[in-house]
Amino acid sequence: MTPPLLSVKDLTVRFKVRGAAPFREAAYLTAVDGVTFDVARGESLGIVGESGSGKSTTALAIARLITHHSGEVRLDGEDLLALKGGDLRRARRKFQFIFQDPYSSLNPRRRAAEIVTEPLASIGLVPKGDRRKLVDDLFEAVGLRPEQQNLFPHQFSGGQRQRIGIARALAPNPALVICDEAVSALDVAVQAQILNLLRRLQRERGLTYLFISHDLGVVQHMCDRIAVMYMGKIVEFADRLSLFNSPLHPYTCALLSAVPSVDPDRRARTKRILITGEPPSPTSPPPGCRFASRCPVAEPRCKTEPPPLREVREGHRVACHLVGDDARAPV
Amino acid sequence: MPPDPILEVKGLRVELSTRSGTVPVLDDLSFSIDAGETLAFVGESGCGKSMTALAVMGLVPHPIGRIASGSIRLAGEDLTRVPEKRMRAVRGNDVSMIFQEPMTALNPVYTAGEQIAESLRRHQDMGRRAAWEHAIEMLAAVGIPDPRGRASAYPHQMSGGQRQRVMIAMALACRPKVLIADEPTTALDVTVQAQIFELLKDLRRETGTALILITHDMGVVAEMAERMIVMYAGRKVEDGMVTDVIAEPKHPYTRGLISCVPHLAEVLTEERPDLTEVPGVVPPLTQFGRDMCLFSSRCPLADDKCWEERPPERRFGAGHVAACWHAEEVS
């Protein structure tokens, strides 16, 4: 078996929400709590979850854009979390980020071509003379016209700006591209254009995607395997068909049942599992399963004992006490 | 004879003055809605969905915008002709609106209870105490736990879902004849969205309020509405029962909107064909109002006629209308 391109082990990210003072300890919010997964070369791994689940924080920590607390992130065997200074900068060419908001993630004072070559300049990867040809190729690859290279971001539509963001991410020829809600800010018609573009680029360039999204329809279309996060933990992890056709965790089931669908058959057959209430406070998470307070089938032990993430079918892992070895959903 | 519609809009034209002249952002729009009915407006940003809502609310931005012609009849009274004083009595009482972003639509310096009570005191002539008690009842009706306690909470002390519930309570406090919900759940997580939609369905059943739902999500349309109107570049391009329109769209734009989104099917399969793209973007405002089909630039069926003449609305079966020269070729 070939080793995975990206391997994340026990990644934990904490934020200080209150500083220490005399007679008072600092308080922390654990946004990502012991997250472990692998991403194979050329696959798309999706992370889904609602706001505050820790999916974006996971992505930011992997990309070294925020500070982790503990854990290990290996890209191509190299421990990213241990890198510093020049080594980290050099490693960055292997992983690039596509941001959600195409309005705030582009420098408004730079021309499109400069934005795209900026990462090359800072890494010093491609000699100046060759950059022009590279920009031409990238613009063509993402579906922008050559004469648009000299325009400023405000002269582009939202979808075009996202294309510039994609071209910039591809410029250093990365192996891993992290898409954090890359299409969420776009209108549906434009979203389809960008999703098709991302899939084509993946085929042509053998890219590996870490795809963060709250939109389950988009994730099922884009991803080969999917991790579902709730309050900083992965609660379920499975390949696409297994997760969407036979979800096991009560939270996943509720999440999937909540998605409105145009398919009348799906509407007729899906029983909506309404989860009530709000998630518990992230600064003092409950000792047991974090979903227990809202779970329709929770038992007393769910409130006290944290369920481990274990494999119940081949490639299908779930963290729920109530999923037995027969791998049947409890709801 | 069927009862008169509660709201009837005829030949509505709303113009905005821009640097390049006056443009119709709503161009000859007609529709009606019965009591207890849900009518969805769909389309991309900038197609006139929200402007329709603002026109009905008497909130067309002044002085850059104005209602140039047409009528908006609410229970027989033409709202385009009433003085602002009368409009203030109608707004929030007979017609009310739920906005997309509950954080900015609520007043941060008043408690939830005060904001609901205000509209009751103003419109229903209630005393301070009676209005406060009624506000608490409304908070209970929209499913806020501990309504008496939460009535004294400020918006920033609530979660996004709770704030949206407060908005709904406020909008429904005076039992409006028409409730306009402009992307009411776009800012919310999908499980909370499901709760809000259940709530809106229940309230509509109990109060007989007609609901105008503005959304970009076809799944939401299919789940919530009986009838739908598709808007493009300020014009109505299709109108009909949701089941008919989704099963057999007659306008290529509608077909594009339905098929460009990766939907959750009842059972997923290995196959993941590329999404159908609607190429390009909505035309700039300067092109609005031209005597042509404004969708021509993005339409696979467009021919010379489409570029030269605005297609009239044509009828296909009971209440199904589309404005396309090539409607027969669409489904």
XYZ file of C-alpha atoms in Angstrom:
662
model
C 0.000 0.000 0.000
C 1.256 3.462 -0.841
C 1.586 5.749 2.167
C -1.069 8.485 2.447
C -0.220 11.950 1.197
C -1.562 13.587 4.339
C -1.719 11.950 7.705
C -3.239 13.750 10.690
C -2.846 12.216 14.103
C -4.463 13.389 17.355
C -4.610 16.969 16.198
C -5.817 19.256 18.965
C -6.336 23.005 18.758
C -7.182 25.097 21.785
C -8.047 28.753 22.096
C -7.562 30.688 25.284
C -10.892 32.307 26.134
C -9.831 33.765 29.471
C -6.349 34.549 30.636
C -4.939 33.304 33.906
C -5.031 35.706 36.836
C -4.067 35.320 40.477
C -6.190 32.521 41.977
C -7.728 31.819 38.586
C -6.663 29.387 35.933
C -6.840 30.209 32.252
C -9.888 28.837 30.437
C -9.557 27.108 27.085
C -11.912 26.205 24.317
C -10.898 23.016 22.572
C -11.986 23.638 19.004
C -10.402 20.498 17.560
C -10.052 17.559 19.887
C -7.871 14.615 18.934
C -8.718 14.478 15.227
C -7.102 11.636 13.284
C -7.410 10.805 9.585
C -5.424 10.018 6.431
C -5.865 11.386 2.940
C -4.662 9.243 0.054
C -2.915 10.750 -2.957
C -5.428 11.920 -5.567
C -8.519 11.554 -3.417
C -10.902 14.156 -2.075
C -11.562 14.012 1.614
C -14.555 15.969 2.841
C -15.027 17.372 6.321
C -18.615 18.329 7.088
C -20.197 19.777 10.164
C -22.134 22.764 11.345
C -20.713 26.078 12.453
C -18.482 25.618 15.464
C -17.800 21.960 14.736
C -14.104 22.628 14.189
C -13.895 21.775 10.504
C -12.329 25.052 9.406
C -10.063 25.132 12.441
C -8.798 21.677 11.463
C -7.992 22.954 7.978
C -6.295 26.090 9.272
C -4.179 24.087 11.730
C -3.060 21.655 9.030
C -2.059 24.581 6.825
C -0.153 26.125 9.760
C -2.326 29.236 9.578
C -3.199 28.936 13.276
C -1.260 27.387 16.112
C -2.026 23.825 17.117
C -1.886 22.554 20.671
C -0.700 19.011 20.052
C -0.703 16.297 17.449
C 1.076 15.410 14.267
C 0.437 16.360 10.644
C 2.550 14.582 8.041
C 2.501 15.657 4.422
C 4.469 13.301 2.239
C 6.197 12.018 5.383
C 7.315 15.457 6.558
C 5.994 16.650 9.928
C 4.440 20.021 9.097
C 3.828 20.972 12.696
C 7.553 20.752 13.480
C 8.680 23.043 10.642
C 9.836 26.582 11.188
C 10.939 29.620 9.203
C 12.427 28.905 5.802
C 11.663 25.188 5.986
C 7.991 25.921 6.572
C 7.923 28.440 3.750
C 9.481 25.929 1.376
C 7.028 23.240 2.499
C 4.105 25.562 1.797
C 4.448 25.078 -1.925
C 3.133 21.545 -1.426
C -0.109 22.612 0.224
C -2.250 25.539 -0.802
C -5.489 27.040 0.423
C -8.620 28.204 -1.400
C -10.624 30.545 0.798
C -14.357 31.027 1.116
C -14.682 34.696 0.423
C -13.397 35.720 -2.998
C -13.882 39.361 -2.008
C -11.644 39.589 1.026
C -9.046 36.983 0.080
C -7.581 38.909 -2.864
C -5.438 42.004 -2.442
C -7.515 44.830 -3.969
C -4.404 46.801 -4.999
C -2.789 44.061 -7.031
C -3.510 43.049 -10.588
C -4.798 39.531 -11.179
C -1.503 38.306 -12.624
C 0.462 39.662 -9.654
C -1.916 37.950 -7.235
C -1.367 34.650 -8.984
C 2.441 34.926 -9.027
C 2.746 36.236 -5.471
C 3.236 32.770 -3.932
C 5.931 31.984 -6.514
C 7.747 35.200 -5.715
C 7.714 34.601 -1.986
C 8.865 31.013 -2.314
C 11.336 31.918 -5.056
C 10.315 28.867 -6.974
C 10.098 29.916 -10.578
C 12.629 32.290 -12.161
C 11.072 35.628 -13.037
C 11.369 35.097 -16.768
C 9.323 31.914 -16.720
C 6.490 33.298 -14.636
C 4.708 34.921 -17.564
C 4.257 31.626 -19.342
C 3.074 29.990 -16.115
C 0.461 32.705 -15.522
C -0.776 32.275 -19.096
C -1.193 28.554 -18.500
C -2.906 29.027 -15.149
C -5.329 31.598 -16.496
C -6.257 29.253 -19.283
C -6.606 26.318 -16.884
C -9.092 28.153 -14.665
C -11.048 29.612 -17.564
C -9.961 33.258 -17.512
C -9.011 35.220 -20.618
C -5.380 36.330 -21.049
C -6.277 40.035 -21.236
C -7.862 39.782 -17.771
C -4.413 39.384 -16.213
C -4.043 43.138 -15.897
C -7.359 43.814 -14.180
C -7.873 44.457 -10.475
C -10.057 42.214 -8.273
C -13.008 44.637 -8.173
C -13.317 44.324 -11.945
C -14.201 40.642 -11.654
C -17.431 38.902 -10.655
C -17.500 36.636 -7.603
C -17.049 33.500 -9.651
C -14.134 34.970 -11.590
C -12.473 36.055 -8.369
C -12.747 32.528 -7.075
C -11.033 31.415 -10.302
C -8.174 33.796 -9.505
C -8.002 32.292 -6.012
C -7.800 28.839 -7.571
C -5.087 29.893 -10.018
C -3.081 31.353 -7.133
C -3.431 28.108 -5.190
C -2.260 26.081 -8.179
C 0.684 28.328 -9.047
C 3.326 26.514 -6.927
C 2.064 23.178 -8.271
C 0.921 21.846 -4.884
C 0.061 18.238 -4.091
C -2.620 19.114 -1.545
C -5.245 21.803 -1.995
C -7.376 22.722 1.003
C -10.737 24.148 -0.051
C -12.410 25.851 2.898
C -16.035 26.510 1.910
C -14.665 27.377 -1.512
C -18.067 27.693 -3.188
C -20.305 28.733 -0.285
C -20.306 32.425 -1.141
C -21.260 31.886 -4.781
C -24.621 31.843 -6.530
C -25.797 28.353 -7.463
C -25.141 28.681 -11.189
C -21.624 29.974 -10.594
C -21.077 27.361 -7.905
C -21.646 24.633 -10.509
C -19.040 26.220 -12.783
C -16.453 26.267 -9.983
C -17.224 22.720 -8.815
C -16.802 21.398 -12.352
C -13.556 23.339 -12.658
C -12.200 21.911 -9.401
C -13.014 18.368 -10.519
C -11.420 18.874 -13.926
C -8.257 20.313 -12.377
C -8.098 17.365 -10.016
C -8.274 14.905 -12.908
C -5.743 16.768 -15.006
C -3.217 17.496 -12.278
C -3.708 14.592 -9.902
C -4.537 16.962 -7.053
C -5.544 15.853 -3.587
C -8.342 17.861 -1.992
C -9.207 18.444 1.607
C -12.682 19.796 1.105
C -14.355 21.614 3.976
C -18.039 22.395 3.557
C -21.329 22.599 5.396
C -23.233 21.763 2.205
C -23.872 18.031 2.130
C -25.001 18.062 -1.493
C -21.714 19.608 -2.577
C -19.695 17.235 -0.412
C -21.352 14.110 -1.769
C -20.611 15.377 -5.270
C -16.977 16.254 -4.637
C -15.620 13.822 -2.077
C -14.553 10.181 -2.002
C -14.475 9.871 1.761
C -16.093 12.062 4.372
C -15.509 12.912 8.022
C -18.430 14.279 10.021
C -17.422 16.575 12.875
C -19.409 17.649 15.908
C -17.984 19.951 18.573
C -14.363 19.334 17.676
C -14.504 15.573 17.278
C -14.955 13.276 14.318
C -18.158 11.362 15.027
C -18.306 9.394 11.792
C -15.905 8.643 8.960
C -16.752 6.656 5.859
C -16.564 6.502 2.109
C -19.149 8.479 0.188
C -21.660 5.748 -0.596
C -21.487 4.201 2.854
C -21.947 7.519 4.613
C -24.797 8.860 2.518
C -26.667 5.621 1.907
C -26.270 4.089 5.352
C -25.248 6.675 7.936
C -24.812 5.313 11.450
C -24.264 8.113 13.935
C -27.525 9.720 15.138
C -26.045 13.146 14.419
C -25.180 12.216 10.829
C -28.661 10.765 10.374
C -30.257 13.964 11.666
C -27.983 16.124 9.543
C -28.771 14.200 6.353
C -32.486 14.140 7.075
C -32.495 17.913 7.511
C -31.263 18.635 3.986
C -34.177 19.805 1.838
C -34.372 17.869 -1.399
C -35.945 18.362 -4.805
C -36.158 14.592 -5.210
C -39.754 13.637 -4.346
C -38.731 10.025 -3.620
C -36.136 11.148 -1.128
C -38.614 13.501 0.518
C -41.201 10.742 0.789
C -38.829 8.167 2.263
C -36.683 10.257 4.565
C -38.079 10.542 8.028
C -36.989 13.870 9.348
C -35.149 13.514 12.618
C -35.538 16.888 14.256
C -32.883 17.555 16.800
C -33.913 20.061 19.391
C -31.986 22.421 21.559
C -28.561 23.867 21.123
C -25.106 22.353 21.380
C -23.597 22.501 24.889
C -21.027 25.151 25.730
C -17.720 24.434 23.981
C -15.719 25.766 26.939
C -17.055 23.055 29.233
C -18.005 20.136 27.021
C -19.938 17.302 28.665
C -17.855 14.341 29.862
C -19.559 11.737 27.684
C -20.688 11.901 24.058
C -20.924 15.557 23.049
C -24.116 14.937 21.131
C -25.834 13.186 24.065
C -27.820 16.232 25.221
C -29.555 16.524 21.834
C -29.540 12.887 20.780
C -32.975 11.294 20.398
C -31.756 7.855 21.504
C -29.167 8.697 24.176
C -28.776 6.329 27.124
C -27.400 7.150 30.591
C -23.883 5.947 29.739
C -23.741 8.318 26.739
C -23.719 11.222 29.189
C -20.768 9.927 31.176
C -18.572 7.808 28.904
C -17.037 9.256 25.750
C -17.594 6.845 22.842
C -14.426 5.869 20.964
C -14.227 6.160 17.182
C -14.147 2.528 16.047
C -14.482 0.665 12.798
C -17.809 -1.140 12.464
C -17.663 -1.906 8.751
C -14.743 -1.877 6.416
C -13.661 1.725 6.120
C -16.620 2.968 8.159
C -15.793 4.361 11.589
C -18.294 5.751 14.059
C -18.165 7.118 17.599
C -21.440 6.006 19.155
C -22.143 3.556 22.006
C -25.398 2.491 20.404
C -24.016 1.280 17.102
C -23.430 -2.424 17.633
C -21.223 -4.819 15.737
C -24.094 -5.404 13.309
C -23.472 -1.800 12.108
C -27.074 -0.645 12.270
C -28.078 2.940 12.872
C -29.750 3.403 16.278
C -32.288 5.908 14.908
C -65.752 31.325 -7.692
C -62.420 31.168 -5.859
C -61.860 33.813 -3.170
C -59.979 36.950 -4.142
C -56.234 36.642 -3.580
C -54.988 38.324 -0.436
C -52.168 40.015 -2.363
C -52.306 40.835 -6.049
C -49.445 42.500 -7.896
C -50.106 43.682 -11.452
C -47.709 45.056 -14.050
C -45.283 46.253 -11.389
C -42.327 48.227 -12.658
C -39.677 49.458 -10.255
C -36.946 51.710 -11.614
C -33.565 52.551 -10.196
C -31.585 55.563 -11.320
C -27.995 54.619 -11.952
C -25.072 56.488 -13.407
C -25.944 55.095 -16.825
C -29.612 56.030 -16.688
C -32.861 54.655 -15.369
C -33.199 50.873 -15.388
C -36.166 48.669 -14.534
C -35.083 46.301 -11.751
C -38.611 44.916 -11.781
C -40.079 44.817 -15.248
C -43.809 44.160 -15.655
C -44.150 41.761 -12.734
C -47.545 40.247 -11.983
C -48.421 37.613 -9.407
C -50.952 36.856 -6.723
C -51.064 34.839 -3.541
C -54.019 33.414 -1.593
C -54.433 33.304 2.161
C -52.550 30.369 3.674
C -50.547 29.771 0.506
C -46.754 29.636 0.228
C -45.233 31.193 -2.862
C -41.495 30.883 -3.447
C -39.352 33.329 -5.415
C -36.141 31.879 -6.816
C -33.288 33.196 -8.927
C -29.693 34.333 -8.556
C -28.621 37.484 -6.722
C -29.597 40.617 -8.548
C -32.619 39.144 -10.292
C -35.221 41.129 -8.376
C -36.356 38.746 -5.646
C -35.548 41.031 -2.744
C -36.684 44.106 -4.667
C -40.110 42.459 -5.015
C -40.221 42.068 -1.241
C -39.174 45.662 -0.668
C -41.818 46.916 -3.117
C -44.573 45.041 -1.288
C -43.296 46.411 2.028
C -43.234 49.946 0.607
C -39.496 50.076 1.179
C -38.133 50.690 -2.313
C -34.960 52.696 -1.619
C -35.713 56.386 -1.889
C -34.817 58.473 -3.864
C -32.782 56.272 -6.216
C -35.652 53.851 -6.709
C -39.334 54.346 -7.439
C -42.399 52.408 -8.418
C -42.937 53.601 -11.975
C -46.164 51.792 -12.730
C -48.373 48.901 -11.706
C -50.342 48.090 -8.595
C -49.856 46.126 -5.367
C -53.255 45.266 -3.924
C -53.411 43.966 -0.379
C -56.968 42.841 0.370
C -58.149 45.243 -2.337
C -56.171 48.312 -1.194
C -53.532 49.555 -3.649
C -50.369 50.040 -1.590
C -48.641 52.008 -4.349
C -51.162 54.802 -3.878
C -51.460 55.109 -0.115
C -49.629 57.868 1.798
C -46.600 56.963 3.897
C -48.607 57.355 7.105
C -51.021 54.621 6.036
C -48.094 52.489 4.818
C -46.577 52.687 8.290
C -49.779 51.231 9.701
C -49.729 48.410 7.158
C -46.056 47.566 7.492
C -45.363 45.216 10.372
C -49.100 44.779 10.882
C -50.737 43.471 7.689
C -47.491 42.697 5.881
C -44.318 41.854 7.709
C -40.933 40.554 6.831
C -38.228 38.245 8.134
C -34.781 39.261 7.010
C -31.795 37.118 6.141
C -29.423 38.288 8.839
C -31.153 38.295 12.221
C -28.161 39.914 13.915
C -28.350 43.091 11.877
C -32.135 43.176 11.592
C -32.704 43.183 15.341
C -31.970 46.268 17.386
C -28.991 45.486 19.618
C -29.961 47.915 22.406
C -33.461 46.570 23.036
C -34.356 43.202 24.544
C -36.163 40.616 22.451
C -39.377 41.129 24.410
C -39.319 44.927 23.993
C -38.886 44.642 20.238
C -41.855 42.319 19.878
C -43.980 44.362 22.278
C -43.209 47.563 20.371
C -45.026 46.429 17.245
C -48.002 45.284 19.341
C -48.237 48.614 21.137
C -47.937 50.543 17.926
C -50.265 48.527 15.739
C -52.656 46.744 18.076
C -53.173 49.506 20.620
C -52.063 47.255 23.439
C -50.939 48.613 26.789
C -47.374 48.146 27.936
C -48.172 45.230 30.196
C -50.513 43.417 27.774
C -47.976 43.810 24.947
C -45.184 42.398 27.110
C -47.301 39.400 28.096
C -48.251 38.824 24.472
C -44.590 39.070 23.435
C -43.797 36.282 25.901
C -46.612 34.184 24.402
C -45.136 34.781 20.952
C -41.682 33.688 22.104
C -43.246 30.525 23.507
C -45.100 29.966 20.215
C -41.866 30.064 18.222
C -40.294 27.504 20.508
C -37.919 29.569 22.634
C -37.243 27.724 25.883
C -37.916 29.756 29.040
C -39.714 32.542 27.092
C -40.288 34.711 30.168
C -36.581 34.737 30.916
C -35.450 35.103 27.296
C -37.788 38.047 26.713
C -35.354 40.113 28.775
C -32.312 38.941 26.791
C -30.546 41.099 24.229
C -29.931 39.816 20.685
C -26.196 39.303 21.287
C -27.005 36.920 24.127
C -28.806 34.571 21.751
C -27.679 32.042 19.165
C -28.384 32.575 15.462
C -31.320 30.167 15.539
C -32.857 31.897 18.550
C -32.447 35.312 16.952
C -34.223 34.093 13.844
C -37.024 32.771 16.063
C -37.299 36.212 17.682
C -37.529 37.773 14.201
C -40.328 35.365 13.344
C -42.127 36.089 16.617
C -41.850 39.806 15.900
C -43.080 39.405 12.324
C -46.038 37.272 13.366
C -47.016 39.153 16.524
C -49.693 41.196 14.751
C -50.960 38.212 12.753
C -50.068 39.666 9.339
C -52.017 38.728 6.235
C -48.782 38.332 4.323
C -45.404 37.312 5.700
C -42.333 37.785 3.522
C -39.315 35.658 4.423
C -36.180 36.759 2.569
C -33.672 33.888 2.728
C -34.705 33.275 6.340
C -32.321 30.389 6.938
C -29.313 31.143 4.755
C -27.216 32.161 7.743
C -28.250 29.110 9.783
C -27.065 25.541 10.084
C -29.110 22.922 8.297
C -30.470 21.287 11.455
C -31.609 24.696 12.710
C -33.004 25.471 9.248
C -35.163 22.353 9.528
C -36.484 23.561 12.898
C -37.308 27.023 11.517
C -39.145 25.561 8.520
C -41.221 23.255 10.728
C -42.083 26.303 12.801
C -43.103 28.361 9.759
C -45.277 25.507 8.487
C -47.046 25.149 11.843
C -47.606 28.881 12.233
C -48.973 29.188 8.728
C -51.428 26.385 9.403
C -52.598 28.057 12.602
C -52.809 31.654 11.417
C -53.651 31.341 7.713
C -50.896 33.823 6.877
C -49.817 33.847 3.247
C -46.065 33.255 2.999
C -43.749 34.665 0.354
C -40.491 32.766 0.599
C -37.419 34.135 -1.144
C -34.675 31.579 -1.577
C -31.989 30.309 -3.909
C -32.341 26.717 -2.730
C -34.565 24.523 -4.918
C -34.704 21.925 -2.142
C -36.266 24.484 0.163
C -38.769 25.424 -2.542
C -39.745 21.794 -3.045
C -40.170 21.265 0.657
C -41.958 24.464 1.633
C -43.926 26.012 -1.208
C -46.987 25.204 -3.285
C -46.254 27.680 -6.034
C -43.033 29.204 -7.336
C -41.906 32.117 -9.471
C -38.509 32.143 -11.147
C -37.028 35.605 -11.606
C -34.297 36.584 -14.030
C -32.895 40.072 -14.563
C -35.971 41.743 -13.071
C -38.469 39.677 -15.013
C -40.661 36.740 -14.180
C -39.553 33.931 -16.474
C -41.607 31.075 -15.041
C -44.543 30.677 -12.672
C -46.389 27.547 -11.663
C -47.091 24.825 -9.127
C -43.817 23.656 -7.595
C -44.388 20.012 -8.521
C -45.077 20.914 -12.173
C -42.183 23.336 -12.517
C -39.618 21.024 -10.948
C -40.804 17.969 -12.878
C -41.156 19.827 -16.181
C -39.521 23.229 -16.281
C -40.474 25.276 -19.333
C -37.733 27.894 -19.142
C -34.092 26.956 -19.739
C -33.050 29.117 -16.777
C -35.313 27.156 -14.437
C -33.964 23.908 -15.807
C -30.436 25.205 -15.246
C -31.157 26.246 -11.662
C -32.528 22.800 -10.856
C -29.794 20.743 -12.479
C -26.753 22.842 -11.584
C -26.971 21.948 -7.897
C -25.581 18.646 -6.620
C -28.629 17.195 -4.892
C -28.837 14.418 -2.380
C -30.665 11.686 -4.256
C -32.607 9.009 -2.442
C -29.826 6.509 -3.051
C -26.418 7.674 -4.204
C -24.565 5.713 -6.842
C -20.951 5.605 -7.969
C -21.786 7.839 -10.883
C -20.974 11.490 -10.522
C -21.366 13.226 -13.859
C -20.284 16.851 -14.133
C -22.942 19.342 -13.069
C -24.929 21.042 -15.782
C -23.540 24.528 -15.974
C -25.416 27.708 -16.635
C -22.466 29.528 -18.180
C -21.789 33.199 -17.552
C -23.451 35.512 -15.078
C -26.575 37.683 -14.732
C -26.294 40.631 -17.184
C -25.343 44.046 -15.791
C -28.143 46.412 -14.767
C -27.585 48.516 -17.874
C -29.031 45.735 -20.015
C -32.194 45.343 -17.934
C -35.338 46.373 -19.766
C -34.096 45.710 -23.296
C -36.551 44.297 -25.791
C -35.005 40.841 -25.904
C -34.805 37.727 -23.782
C -32.201 38.751 -21.208
C -31.212 35.120 -20.692
C -30.051 34.808 -24.330
C -26.363 35.284 -23.491
C -26.392 32.190 -21.252
C -28.975 30.077 -23.054
C -28.151 26.969 -25.092
C -31.366 27.374 -27.113
C -31.035 31.056 -27.984
C -31.450 32.132 -31.607
C -31.874 35.474 -33.385
C -35.448 35.932 -32.261
C -34.399 35.662 -28.606
C -31.918 38.495 -29.069
C -34.433 40.726 -30.814
C -37.733 40.387 -29.049
C -38.826 39.936 -25.454
C -40.720 36.642 -25.194
C -44.309 36.977 -23.941
C -45.614 34.871 -21.064
C -47.172 31.720 -22.456
C -49.443 29.289 -20.676
C -48.715 25.567 -20.337
C -51.399 23.692 -18.433
C -53.129 24.894 -15.287
C -51.419 28.004 -13.949
C -48.042 27.141 -15.477
C -46.568 30.130 -17.288
C -43.176 30.650 -18.928
C -41.619 33.460 -20.947
C -39.484 31.665 -23.505
C -39.597 31.423 -27.278
C -38.372 27.843 -27.063
C -40.386 26.550 -24.097
C -41.465 23.407 -25.971
C -37.841 22.338 -26.380
C -36.878 22.695 -22.720
C -38.204 19.619 -20.940
